[in-house]
Amino acid sequence: MARNPRYDLLFEPVRIGPVTARNRFYAVPHAAGMTNSMPHMRAAFRETKAEGGWGVVCTGYVSIDPGSDDAPLPYATLWDDDDVRSHALMTEAVHRHGALAGIELWHGGGSVVNRLTRLPPMSPSGTSWMATHVGFMGNQRPRVMDAADIRALHAAQAAAARRARQAGFDIVYVYAGMGYLPYEFLLPEWNQRRDAYGGSLANRARLVRELLEVTHEAVAGRCAVALRVSLEELRARPSANAPSEAHELVALLAELPDLWDVKLDSSPTDCPPSRFAAEGSHEAVIDFVKGLTRKPVVGVGRFTSPDAMVSQVRRGVLDLIGAARPSIADPFLPSKIDEGREQDIRECIGCNICISSWHDSVPVRCTQNPTIGEEWRRGWHPERIAKAASTASVLIVGAGPAGLECALALGRRGYEVTVAEAADDIGGRLRFETRLPGLAAWGRLLDWRRGQLARLANVNVYRGNRLAAEEVLAFGATHVVIATGARWAKLLYSPLEVPTGLLEGPGVLTPDDLAAGTVPQGPVVVYDFDNYYMGGVLAEHLARGGHSVSYVTPAGHVSAWTIMSNEQPQVHRALAAAGVAVHTLARVTAFAGDSLTLAHQFTGAQRQLPCRSLIIVGARLADDALYTGLSARSAQLAEAGVRSVTRIGDALAPGALVHAVYSGHRYARELDADPATLTLRRDAPLPRQP
Ligand SMILES: Cc1cc2nc3c(=O)[nH]c(=O)nc-3n(C[C@H](O)[C@H](O)[C@H](O)COP(=O)(O)O)c2cc1C
Ligand code: SF4
């Protein structure tokens, strides 16, 4: 198919200093968990983006010096020649597909605690980045940088820039974002210096200016020099010389970088979940930048719509469309627009599981794209899949996220696939969950698979078909896949998280009851020890629906795990705005029909809370009765010609959507595969050279 001329603009080349990007699609710096310890995985991961049409593909944050060590978070390093060879794997891979390779040189300053290198951290005035995220907390204050430290920093940036050039990078960054060292110099809260680096904005910007200058000098015109800078706080700060300090900063440094890469200031605002921010959410902060510089500007905002991208360029907001998450969810996004296949774009749903993989320090995972991070170690490609190795037919029972992904991948391989769904529509748990506040965008998971499946003549989906074991046997498929999901349990837990038994009785509900249409009686208590989104979002939903709602959790925060997905600050705000009363560090121990007994998680002190409907959001148990029933009939299975019965997704191990999709995909990839090919290839750092 031909490209829609409306999108031609996105395929214009853009000059960035001495290099030229082939189009306006720019995969911005983002860590992917695959550090220098997994160089082949990392190179293959970034190569896939280049193959998918991105004009520029960047690294994640790369430390310039052992004094900037983010362990155990997955930062890369460019400290020596061995690191050069490691990164060269990526630049070669990216260049093979005609893209430019960018590297984000990084010093964490007071945000790092140097757990690995044990060097004392440093910051402009001895202030650390006091974060609420447990992974970022440290117990050593940074030392105040002196003039020698600043000179050493210049030298480290210059040395790293020279190595970057040697490794084959085309764009070399100065990174002044997100609480990291150059950013700390920009903000007076961190920077209380009385020397030439503190005071006026011109002074506070001096370090960034000098880092840009030494980088230019080091790359000697062979690479472009980019500045990535967070502008949210500065834009909120008044200036005597400009509409804000952000305006003043951009005007001060306007022509010094070859590229402005502009972003927001903390991960939850820079990389916000779709639950709380729409596509293009950065515009209100960064819209002025292009007006103050002649250099190209790249920015982000979970862009997946080509019309939104064109609008950014036409309205003079951005020159290059930056993307982290959209390039993870679909590394082939640019190619699909180029080929007139916009409807094939696997749009990011904004769930932020990818950012949780960064917090977990593991290779990046994505709910929409199960192949991400698996390009090298499993040989999975997002757009290609091996042809069927037999004429087997497959019956999948259940059309939730796991069943649908399994059906799609098997269908693409060419198997004859039948999907039987008990409900009147596909979607499993998402049929209910996408109706909850802020979760509509998650429906893209279903919409994309629905659209892709509709094109496969070899996949048939039957709705309203609840199959019993006899019917599965009578169907006569070669392989049966059980994707029947999981159910929320009315289980309570001890302080040590040991199950203490079921709590039954009138007024005791789970999310499944609400999904089935049960209307709770007020006052309602949502008791959450699942700790992901469901407890918080249900409390918000019910409160907005007019109920009096209390939220109770044994954890210290609401939706405690969502600190990993950047949602937690906003969940707290959303519950406060909806009038939900929050009780943390509390366990439910008894329910008398009109009141609950709560025990403090640590002291055991008891108190009563009025409650007529208790919604337990705790454990989920696999809904695997069909699997168990079939497994007990091995003779009949053999007679019916069924060679395997396999559970996938929540029916196997209840988890988040990302696990379900991955599980379904993996089954499809591995059907009929040679067992010798099924092991995980293990990556390792390149051997050090003597
Ligand atoms: C998994 C992940 C890792 C990230 N790591 C970095 C990083 O190393 N350096 C950086 O400047 N930004 C990082 N970011 C932020 C992104 O570059 C980007 O600013 C943000 O995700 C918003 O863009 P998007 O809406 O296109 O995702 C990361 C984002 C994600 C999702
Ligand atoms: S994990 Fe979620 S937010 Fe991240 S890229 Fe995938 S779909 Fe988007």
XYZ file of C-alpha atoms and ligand atoms in Angstrom:
729
model
C 0.000 0.000 0.000
C 1.119 3.517 -0.647
C 1.778 6.081 2.012
C -0.973 8.587 2.698
C 0.384 11.907 1.325
C -0.922 13.539 4.496
C 2.029 11.929 6.258
C 4.755 12.792 3.726
C 5.943 15.506 6.033
C 7.003 12.870 8.586
C 9.411 11.365 6.083
C 11.346 14.519 5.299
C 15.022 14.353 6.253
C 16.152 16.611 9.080
C 19.632 18.032 9.385
C 21.079 17.770 12.900
C 24.445 19.582 12.946
C 26.850 17.586 10.780
C 24.505 14.585 10.318
C 21.119 14.085 8.690
C 18.252 11.966 9.984
C 16.414 10.236 7.135
C 13.016 11.162 8.590
C 11.374 12.770 11.613
C 10.941 9.576 13.658
C 13.263 9.775 16.616
C 13.615 6.928 19.153
C 14.682 8.986 22.176
C 17.086 7.817 24.876
C 15.553 5.161 27.058
C 17.132 2.509 29.200
C 16.126 -0.998 28.237
C 17.539 -3.045 31.091
C 20.096 -4.545 28.735
C 23.233 -2.826 29.876
C 26.825 -3.533 28.892
C 26.298 -6.897 30.548
C 23.923 -7.905 27.729
C 25.468 -6.205 24.695
C 24.092 -8.549 22.026
C 20.561 -8.359 23.357
C 20.867 -4.601 23.509
C 22.195 -4.287 19.980
C 19.464 -6.520 18.548
C 16.794 -4.612 20.456
C 17.958 -1.257 19.080
C 18.544 -2.714 15.628
C 14.887 -3.727 15.431
C 13.877 -0.103 15.820
C 16.247 0.958 13.055
C 14.862 -1.794 10.837
C 11.363 -0.571 11.684
C 12.136 2.816 10.149
C 13.166 5.134 12.999
C 15.489 7.809 11.636
C 17.434 8.032 14.889
C 17.834 5.341 17.524
C 19.351 6.280 20.872
C 20.830 4.400 23.813
C 19.527 4.767 27.331
C 21.483 6.688 29.954
C 25.198 5.945 29.779
C 27.471 6.793 32.687
C 30.556 8.828 31.819
C 32.447 8.046 35.002
C 32.489 5.545 37.908
C 31.386 8.429 40.159
C 27.986 8.105 38.488
C 26.764 4.621 39.328
C 23.039 3.868 39.473
C 23.315 0.202 40.471
C 21.185 -1.800 40.742
C 19.209 0.220 38.177
C 20.186 -0.710 34.635
C 22.460 2.091 33.461
C 25.085 1.565 30.770
C 28.703 2.679 31.016
C 31.255 4.236 28.673
C 34.224 4.212 30.999
C 36.875 2.518 28.881
C 37.748 0.878 25.568
C 35.934 -2.335 26.442
C 32.774 -0.300 26.772
C 33.489 1.224 23.355
C 33.427 -2.219 21.749
C 30.247 -3.087 23.576
C 28.435 0.004 22.265
C 29.889 -0.456 18.793
C 27.736 -3.567 18.455
C 24.727 -1.294 18.639
C 25.962 1.454 16.306
C 26.866 -1.117 13.644
C 23.453 -2.746 13.987
C 21.606 0.579 13.776
C 23.691 1.789 10.814
C 22.932 -1.419 8.870
C 19.395 -0.063 8.469
C 20.276 3.521 7.605
C 19.429 5.097 10.955
C 21.584 7.414 13.044
C 22.743 6.240 16.456
C 22.583 8.589 19.440
C 24.147 8.182 22.874
C 22.955 9.860 26.055
C 26.010 10.640 28.187
C 24.941 10.863 31.796
C 26.134 11.861 35.232
C 23.678 11.245 38.074
C 25.198 13.711 40.591
C 23.179 13.719 43.811
C 20.594 11.287 42.451
C 22.933 8.306 42.607
C 24.365 6.598 45.654
C 27.215 4.733 43.943
C 26.335 1.447 45.594
C 28.639 -0.467 43.272
C 31.667 1.799 42.959
C 31.415 3.121 46.553
C 32.719 6.526 45.489
C 31.130 9.379 47.435
C 28.406 10.926 45.266
C 28.609 14.630 44.508
C 26.177 17.430 43.768
C 26.324 21.211 43.360
C 25.599 22.007 47.034
C 25.548 18.651 48.790
C 21.833 17.990 48.295
C 20.636 14.574 47.203
C 17.552 13.723 45.195
C 15.210 12.749 47.975
C 12.885 10.332 46.275
C 9.974 8.391 47.684
C 10.827 5.423 45.472
C 12.569 2.853 47.602
C 14.946 2.006 44.753
C 16.267 5.569 44.699
C 16.670 6.136 48.421
C 20.158 6.249 49.807
C 21.744 6.864 53.159
C 24.818 8.818 52.131
C 24.632 12.509 51.321
C 26.586 13.758 48.327
C 29.625 15.935 48.846
C 29.715 19.517 47.561
C 31.529 19.816 44.244
C 34.582 22.057 44.167
C 36.366 23.620 41.210
C 38.519 20.520 40.708
C 35.382 18.336 40.562
C 33.937 20.578 37.875
C 37.147 20.358 35.846
C 37.132 16.569 36.298
C 33.525 16.460 35.119
C 34.442 18.376 31.944
C 37.245 15.912 31.349
C 35.022 12.876 31.931
C 32.360 14.213 29.541
C 34.993 14.966 26.896
C 36.613 11.534 27.251
C 33.238 9.828 27.029
C 32.325 11.912 23.974
C 35.564 10.839 22.264
C 34.787 7.215 23.061
C 31.256 7.693 21.754
C 32.681 8.937 18.478
C 35.032 5.968 18.410
C 32.099 3.610 19.018
C 30.420 5.029 15.930
C 27.711 7.252 17.399
C 26.336 10.071 15.258
C 24.678 12.103 18.020
C 26.254 12.665 21.418
C 24.201 14.023 24.282
C 24.638 16.297 27.218
C 21.886 15.189 29.583
C 20.439 17.831 31.909
C 17.247 16.089 32.921
C 15.378 14.366 35.716
C 17.305 15.317 38.848
C 20.684 14.391 37.348
C 23.831 16.444 37.829
C 23.622 19.190 35.159
C 19.907 19.613 35.970
C 20.794 20.003 39.652
C 22.956 22.970 38.671
C 19.999 24.583 36.884
C 17.659 24.635 39.872
C 18.337 26.916 42.863
C 16.809 24.357 45.266
C 19.829 22.157 44.570
C 22.270 24.817 43.564
C 23.045 27.253 46.367
C 26.575 27.971 45.198
C 28.108 31.377 45.581
C 30.690 30.948 42.841
C 30.312 31.469 39.099
C 28.042 28.400 38.900
C 25.333 29.635 41.288
C 22.951 32.568 41.586
C 21.627 33.959 38.316
C 20.279 31.555 35.702
C 23.194 32.477 33.443
C 25.498 31.233 36.208
C 23.421 28.121 36.954
C 23.444 27.292 33.236
C 27.214 27.679 33.047
C 27.899 24.000 33.647
C 25.504 22.920 30.885
C 27.092 25.449 28.538
C 30.569 24.161 29.350
C 29.524 20.528 28.929
C 28.115 21.393 25.508
C 31.352 23.171 24.588
C 33.649 20.344 25.688
C 31.443 17.814 23.885
C 31.587 19.830 20.658
C 35.321 20.032 20.986
C 35.682 16.316 21.670
C 33.609 15.160 18.699
C 35.328 17.739 16.485
C 32.432 18.245 14.105
C 32.026 14.545 13.346
C 28.962 14.014 15.544
C 25.997 16.201 16.375
C 25.757 17.413 19.959
C 22.309 17.208 21.536
C 21.023 18.675 24.780
C 18.321 16.738 26.600
C 16.833 19.004 29.234
C 13.833 18.895 31.557
C 11.852 22.133 31.444
C 8.866 21.597 33.719
C 10.252 23.154 36.920
C 12.050 25.918 35.059
C 8.896 26.814 33.169
C 7.113 27.235 36.494
C 9.829 29.618 37.743
C 9.387 33.335 36.983
C 12.252 35.190 35.344
C 13.060 38.891 35.256
C 14.337 38.540 31.681
C 11.815 36.209 30.019
C 8.345 34.698 30.489
C 9.939 31.950 32.626
C 13.360 30.538 33.503
C 12.767 27.829 30.906
C 12.443 30.532 28.223
C 15.514 32.277 29.566
C 17.544 29.055 29.508
C 16.606 28.173 25.943
C 17.376 31.727 24.824
C 20.752 31.625 26.609
C 21.868 28.379 24.964
C 19.753 28.654 21.812
C 22.283 27.810 19.095
C 24.822 25.903 21.173
C 23.416 22.384 20.842
C 22.795 20.963 17.363
C 19.538 19.506 18.691
C 17.209 20.358 21.544
C 15.615 17.282 23.124
C 13.070 18.605 25.610
C 11.232 16.659 28.278
C 9.635 16.897 31.722
C 11.216 16.589 35.128
C 10.237 13.381 36.878
C 9.430 9.978 35.536
C 5.717 10.171 36.544
C 5.248 13.422 34.586
C 7.715 12.721 31.770
C 6.498 9.187 31.220
C 2.970 9.377 32.602
C 0.546 6.451 32.458
C -2.398 6.768 30.077
C -4.616 6.469 33.139
C -3.709 10.049 33.993
C -2.336 11.719 30.826
C -3.341 11.821 27.188
C -1.126 11.670 24.089
C 0.840 14.897 23.670
C 0.848 15.773 27.374
C 4.244 17.542 27.171
C 3.152 20.237 24.772
C 2.006 22.761 27.378
C 5.532 22.810 28.857
C 7.740 22.647 25.781
C 5.667 24.455 23.132
C 7.801 27.610 23.216
C 11.206 26.073 22.501
C 11.121 26.184 18.729
C 10.344 29.876 18.863
C 13.687 30.573 20.535
C 16.138 28.489 18.486
C 16.925 27.731 14.871
C 18.135 24.263 15.837
C 15.811 21.267 15.442
C 13.680 20.287 18.424
C 12.592 16.809 19.441
C 10.014 16.076 22.127
C 7.898 13.209 23.353
C 4.319 12.545 24.436
C 3.372 8.884 23.820
C 2.776 9.698 20.170
C 1.104 6.888 18.238
C -1.224 8.804 15.943
C 0.367 10.032 12.690
C -2.137 12.872 12.587
C -1.036 14.053 16.023
C 2.594 13.839 14.829
C 1.906 15.868 11.699
C 0.075 18.416 13.793
C 3.106 18.815 16.098
C 5.309 19.604 13.109
C 2.829 21.818 11.265
C 2.040 23.862 14.353
C 5.737 24.448 14.935
C 5.951 22.559 18.241
C 8.476 19.899 17.185
C 10.720 19.073 14.234
C 11.281 15.466 15.211
C 8.719 13.155 16.777
C 10.345 11.581 19.783
C 9.160 8.290 21.168
C 10.191 5.879 23.865
C 7.078 3.809 24.654
C 5.515 3.922 21.184
C 8.812 2.592 19.791
C 8.739 -0.254 22.324
C 5.130 -1.197 21.677
C 5.750 -1.071 17.938
C 9.327 -0.824 16.666
C 7.864 -0.809 13.134
C 5.623 2.216 13.678
C 7.412 4.414 11.073
C 7.463 1.680 8.424
C 3.768 1.049 8.896
C 2.956 4.716 8.324
C 5.309 4.738 5.339
C 3.535 1.743 3.815
C 0.038 3.135 4.397
C -0.641 0.577 7.117
C -1.478 2.892 10.015
C -4.198 0.505 11.145
C -1.479 -2.100 11.805
C 0.312 0.051 14.373
C 0.376 -1.737 17.701
C -0.315 1.332 19.778
C 1.194 1.738 23.206
C -1.571 1.449 25.826
C 0.257 3.621 28.369
C 0.297 0.962 31.107
C 3.972 1.649 31.963
C 4.976 -1.956 32.471
C 8.050 -0.968 30.424
C 9.097 1.575 33.005
C 8.476 -0.984 35.756
C 11.082 -3.184 34.064
C 13.549 -0.342 34.468
C 12.695 -0.101 38.166
C 13.102 -3.883 38.340
C 16.493 -3.632 36.538
C 15.621 -6.276 33.966
C 15.300 -6.288 30.161
C 12.369 -4.200 29.043
C 8.955 -5.854 28.943
C 5.893 -4.552 27.144
C 2.233 -5.480 27.483
C 1.491 -4.866 23.810
C 4.702 -6.243 22.339
C 5.791 -9.600 23.770
C 8.808 -9.780 21.459
C 10.592 -6.769 22.952
C 13.887 -7.720 24.565
C 13.613 -11.205 23.064
C 15.071 -10.354 19.654
C 18.467 -11.909 20.361
C 17.974 -14.376 23.172
C 14.841 -16.042 21.774
C 15.168 -14.893 18.167
C 11.713 -13.295 18.200
C 11.010 -10.594 15.613
C 8.016 -8.299 16.070
C 6.882 -8.657 12.465
C 8.106 -12.096 11.425
C 7.276 -15.518 12.780
C 8.177 -19.030 11.630
C 5.699 -20.836 9.411
C 3.729 -23.713 10.945
C 5.804 -26.846 11.219
C 2.817 -29.193 10.935
C -0.800 -29.285 9.803
C -1.985 -29.440 13.404
C -5.148 -27.633 14.403
C -5.480 -25.743 17.678
C -8.527 -25.106 19.847
C -8.068 -22.176 22.235
C -10.603 -21.944 25.031
C -10.863 -18.329 26.148
C -10.480 -15.065 24.229
C -8.861 -12.896 26.863
C -5.438 -11.272 26.401
C -3.561 -14.611 26.473
C -5.958 -16.489 24.192
C -6.139 -13.661 21.649
C -2.375 -13.201 21.430
C -1.933 -16.957 21.112
C -4.559 -17.132 18.354
C -2.968 -14.253 16.458
C 0.562 -15.623 16.571
C -0.584 -19.157 15.706
C -2.769 -17.805 12.927
C 0.162 -15.894 11.473
C 2.167 -19.067 11.513
C -0.590 -20.663 9.420
C -2.207 -23.057 11.875
C -5.940 -23.729 11.746
C -7.131 -22.034 14.916
C -10.507 -22.014 16.634
C -11.152 -19.778 19.616
C -14.123 -20.522 21.862
C -15.139 -17.708 24.206
C -17.805 -18.259 26.864
C -18.827 -14.600 27.039
C -20.673 -12.683 24.355
C -17.571 -10.710 23.485
C -13.815 -11.181 23.473
C -11.539 -9.511 25.993
C -11.665 -11.495 29.233
C -10.945 -9.265 32.210
C -10.449 -6.236 29.945
C -14.149 -6.173 29.033
C -14.796 -4.801 32.519
C -11.511 -3.126 33.283
C -11.482 -0.833 30.253
C -14.683 0.732 31.599
C -12.949 1.823 34.813
C -11.621 5.394 35.227
C -8.643 6.087 32.971
C -8.305 2.578 31.579
C -10.054 3.048 28.220
C -6.705 3.210 26.361
C -5.962 -0.321 27.521
C -8.704 -1.363 25.130
C -6.090 -0.946 22.391
C -4.782 -4.332 23.460
C -8.063 -5.853 22.319
C -8.782 -3.531 19.402
C -5.464 -4.234 17.725
C -5.790 -7.998 18.077
C -9.427 -7.914 16.969
C -8.418 -6.018 13.820
C -5.466 -8.251 13.013
C -7.410 -11.468 13.617
C -10.193 -10.339 11.311
C -7.722 -10.639 8.415
C -6.781 -14.235 9.140
C -9.071 -16.678 7.366
C -7.537 -19.576 9.294
C -8.636 -18.226 12.695
C -12.273 -18.482 13.752
C -13.538 -16.910 16.956
C -16.838 -18.136 18.439
C -18.406 -16.015 21.145
C -21.030 -17.207 23.650
C -19.504 -20.718 23.582
C -18.750 -22.181 26.997
C -17.143 -25.550 26.312
C -17.300 -28.525 28.663
C -14.651 -31.254 28.583
C -16.866 -33.510 26.414
C -17.255 -30.774 23.838
C -13.525 -30.169 23.730
C -12.967 -33.897 23.159
C -15.642 -33.974 20.476
C -14.112 -30.983 18.690
C -11.147 -32.999 17.545
C -8.306 -30.443 17.583
C -4.710 -31.644 17.627
C -3.793 -29.246 20.441
C -5.974 -27.670 23.094
C -4.952 -24.440 24.780
C -6.726 -23.470 27.985
C -6.858 -19.696 28.385
C -9.758 -19.486 30.800
C -8.228 -16.805 33.024
C -8.459 -16.419 36.779
C -10.978 -15.363 39.396
C -10.528 -13.058 42.360
C -10.678 -14.958 45.643
C -12.383 -13.941 48.896
C -9.224 -14.891 50.774
C -7.787 -13.048 53.738
C -4.117 -13.035 54.673
C -2.067 -12.939 57.857
C 0.536 -10.205 58.515
C 3.079 -12.604 56.998
C 0.893 -12.908 53.893
C -0.081 -16.478 54.648
C -3.658 -17.237 53.520
C -5.947 -17.467 56.560
C -9.028 -18.777 54.772
C -12.037 -17.590 52.828
C -14.332 -14.851 54.041
C -17.801 -15.711 52.745
C -21.160 -14.158 53.457
C -23.536 -11.474 52.282
C -21.844 -8.245 51.409
C -18.468 -9.866 50.660
C -17.623 -9.202 47.028
C -14.717 -9.296 44.581
C -14.065 -7.349 41.373
C -15.618 -10.275 39.489
C -18.955 -9.597 41.217
C -18.833 -5.942 40.154
C -17.905 -6.995 36.618
C -20.974 -9.262 36.644
C -23.170 -6.285 37.560
C -23.553 -6.559 41.355
C -24.183 -3.126 42.833
C -22.560 -2.753 46.269
C -24.361 -1.219 49.265
C -22.726 1.709 51.006
C -20.644 2.262 52.972
C -18.225 0.350 50.752
C -14.734 -0.774 51.725
C -12.206 -1.796 49.096
C -9.641 -4.026 50.761
C -6.534 -4.147 48.570
C -3.613 -6.455 49.030
C -3.215 -7.118 45.320
C -1.344 -3.760 45.344
C -1.552 -3.157 41.586
C -4.136 -0.941 39.895
C -7.409 -2.784 40.578
C -8.038 -1.799 44.209
C -7.295 1.880 43.628
C -9.213 2.163 40.393
C -12.285 0.406 41.836
C -12.288 2.703 44.862
C -12.136 5.700 42.529
C -14.857 4.277 40.276
C -17.254 3.530 43.143
C -16.647 6.902 44.816
C -17.278 8.702 41.568
C -20.481 6.677 41.254
C -21.751 8.276 44.476
C -20.812 5.612 47.064
C -19.158 6.369 50.367
C -15.862 4.498 49.911
C -12.962 3.608 52.177
C -9.783 2.049 50.820
C -7.892 -0.256 53.167
C -4.478 -1.791 52.536
C -1.805 -3.496 54.623
C 0.775 -1.633 52.511
C 2.119 1.827 53.305
C 0.683 3.477 50.178
C -2.351 3.046 47.990
C -1.821 0.684 45.039
C 1.648 0.078 46.465
C 3.169 -1.695 43.455
C 2.211 1.163 41.114
C 5.281 3.073 42.304
C 6.923 0.827 39.704
C 4.673 2.010 36.878
C 4.808 5.739 37.714
C 1.143 5.708 38.717
C 1.260 5.893 42.487
C 1.469 9.678 43.055
C -1.500 10.173 40.758
C -3.477 7.316 42.344
C -3.160 9.056 45.708
C -4.343 12.293 44.126
C -7.202 10.596 42.293
C -8.497 8.938 45.467
C -8.258 12.197 47.386
C -10.120 14.027 44.618
C -12.842 11.379 44.570
C -13.291 11.645 48.367
C -12.043 8.124 49.178
C -10.939 7.663 52.811
C -7.567 5.892 52.796
C -6.455 3.515 55.584
C -2.912 2.201 55.110
C -1.033 -0.386 57.215
C -4.375 -2.011 58.049
C -5.664 -5.548 57.596
C -9.265 -6.707 57.597
C -9.690 -9.459 60.170
C -13.480 -9.777 60.478
C -16.699 -8.529 58.851
C -19.954 -8.391 60.808
C -22.251 -7.299 57.950
C -22.348 -3.646 58.964
C -18.817 -3.103 60.228
C -15.301 -4.359 59.679
C -12.562 -5.086 62.164
C -9.230 -3.634 61.079
C -5.921 -4.594 62.672
C -2.806 -2.468 62.362
C -0.313 -4.340 60.209
C 2.499 -4.088 62.753
C 0.980 -3.420 66.213
C -2.180 -5.479 65.769
C -4.236 -2.659 67.388
C -7.879 -3.109 66.385
C -10.576 -0.673 65.358
C -13.969 -0.775 63.640
C -14.955 0.704 60.277
C -18.570 0.980 59.074
C -19.078 -1.233 56.023
C -21.956 -2.978 54.280
C -20.075 -4.134 51.167
C -16.530 -5.388 51.458
C -14.741 -5.738 48.136
C -11.687 -7.947 48.495
C -9.007 -7.211 45.913
C -6.421 -9.749 46.918
C -5.384 -13.023 45.414
C -6.450 -14.336 42.020
C -6.770 -18.058 41.504
C -6.464 -19.806 38.157
C -9.792 -20.747 36.603
C -8.499 -24.092 35.442
C -11.353 -26.551 36.078
C -11.541 -27.376 32.380
C -7.829 -28.086 32.276
C -8.009 -30.311 35.340
C -11.029 -32.149 33.933
C -9.334 -32.783 30.604
C -6.027 -33.773 32.149
C -7.803 -36.512 34.102
C -8.988 -38.100 30.846
C -5.775 -39.087 29.137
C -7.311 -42.153 27.438
C -10.192 -40.145 25.917
C -7.791 -37.401 24.842
C -5.650 -39.936 22.977
C -8.765 -41.471 21.424
C -9.932 -38.036 20.265
C -6.529 -37.371 18.702
C -5.686 -34.555 21.136
C -1.923 -34.525 21.500
C -1.582 -31.827 24.134
C -3.613 -29.769 26.575
C -1.754 -26.681 27.776
C -2.666 -23.826 30.109
C -1.552 -20.316 29.257
C -1.904 -16.883 30.855
C -3.864 -16.463 34.061
C -5.222 -20.007 33.835
C -1.632 -21.128 34.369
C -0.238 -18.444 36.686
C -2.450 -15.397 37.390
C -0.596 -12.168 36.740
C -0.668 -8.823 34.992
C -1.744 -8.390 31.373
C 1.893 -8.368 30.289
C 2.353 -11.914 31.561
C -0.799 -13.155 29.862
C 0.159 -11.740 26.463
C 3.693 -13.081 26.751
C 2.470 -16.510 27.760
C 0.099 -16.734 24.784
C 2.776 -15.554 22.396
C 5.362 -17.952 23.731
C 3.054 -20.932 23.321
C 2.481 -19.966 19.696
C 6.174 -19.483 18.956
C 7.099 -22.792 20.514
C 4.443 -25.062 19.032
C 6.145 -27.819 17.035
C 9.546 -26.167 17.541
C 12.679 -28.242 17.902
C 13.169 -28.498 21.700
C 16.861 -27.716 21.211
C 15.900 -24.198 20.054
C 13.771 -23.427 23.076
C 16.470 -22.550 25.566
C 17.139 -18.934 26.427
C 20.394 -17.792 24.859
C 22.424 -16.262 27.646
C 24.148 -12.990 26.892
C 27.388 -11.948 28.566
C 29.678 -8.907 28.590
C 32.304 -8.839 25.848
C 35.574 -10.355 27.102
C 37.903 -7.650 28.343
C 40.906 -6.974 26.159
C 44.344 -7.218 27.776
C 11.607 1.978 29.930
C 11.970 3.415 29.876
C 13.255 3.801 30.186
C 13.635 5.146 30.105
N 14.921 5.486 30.298
C 15.341 6.756 30.029
C 16.732 7.071 29.999
O 17.589 6.211 30.196
N 17.075 8.349 29.727
C 16.143 9.319 29.464
O 16.518 10.449 29.188
N 14.828 9.029 29.465
C 14.411 7.765 29.712
N 13.073 7.455 29.635
C 12.107 8.526 29.340
C 11.822 8.582 27.846
O 12.942 8.896 27.097
C 10.722 9.571 27.493
O 11.122 10.865 27.862
C 9.391 9.249 28.165
O 9.160 7.870 28.168
C 8.240 9.934 27.433
O 8.237 9.549 26.088
P 7.129 8.525 25.489
O 5.795 9.102 25.830
O 7.393 8.482 24.031
O 7.345 7.237 26.178
C 12.669 6.130 29.745
C 11.373 5.730 29.454
C 11.020 4.395 29.495
C 9.619 4.007 29.143
S 4.539 -1.588 28.395
Fe 2.652 -0.464 28.190
S 3.328 1.685 28.274
Fe 5.154 0.490 27.900
S 5.377 0.503 25.698
Fe 4.258 -1.324 26.226
S 2.125 -0.780 26.043
Fe 3.287 1.110 26.148
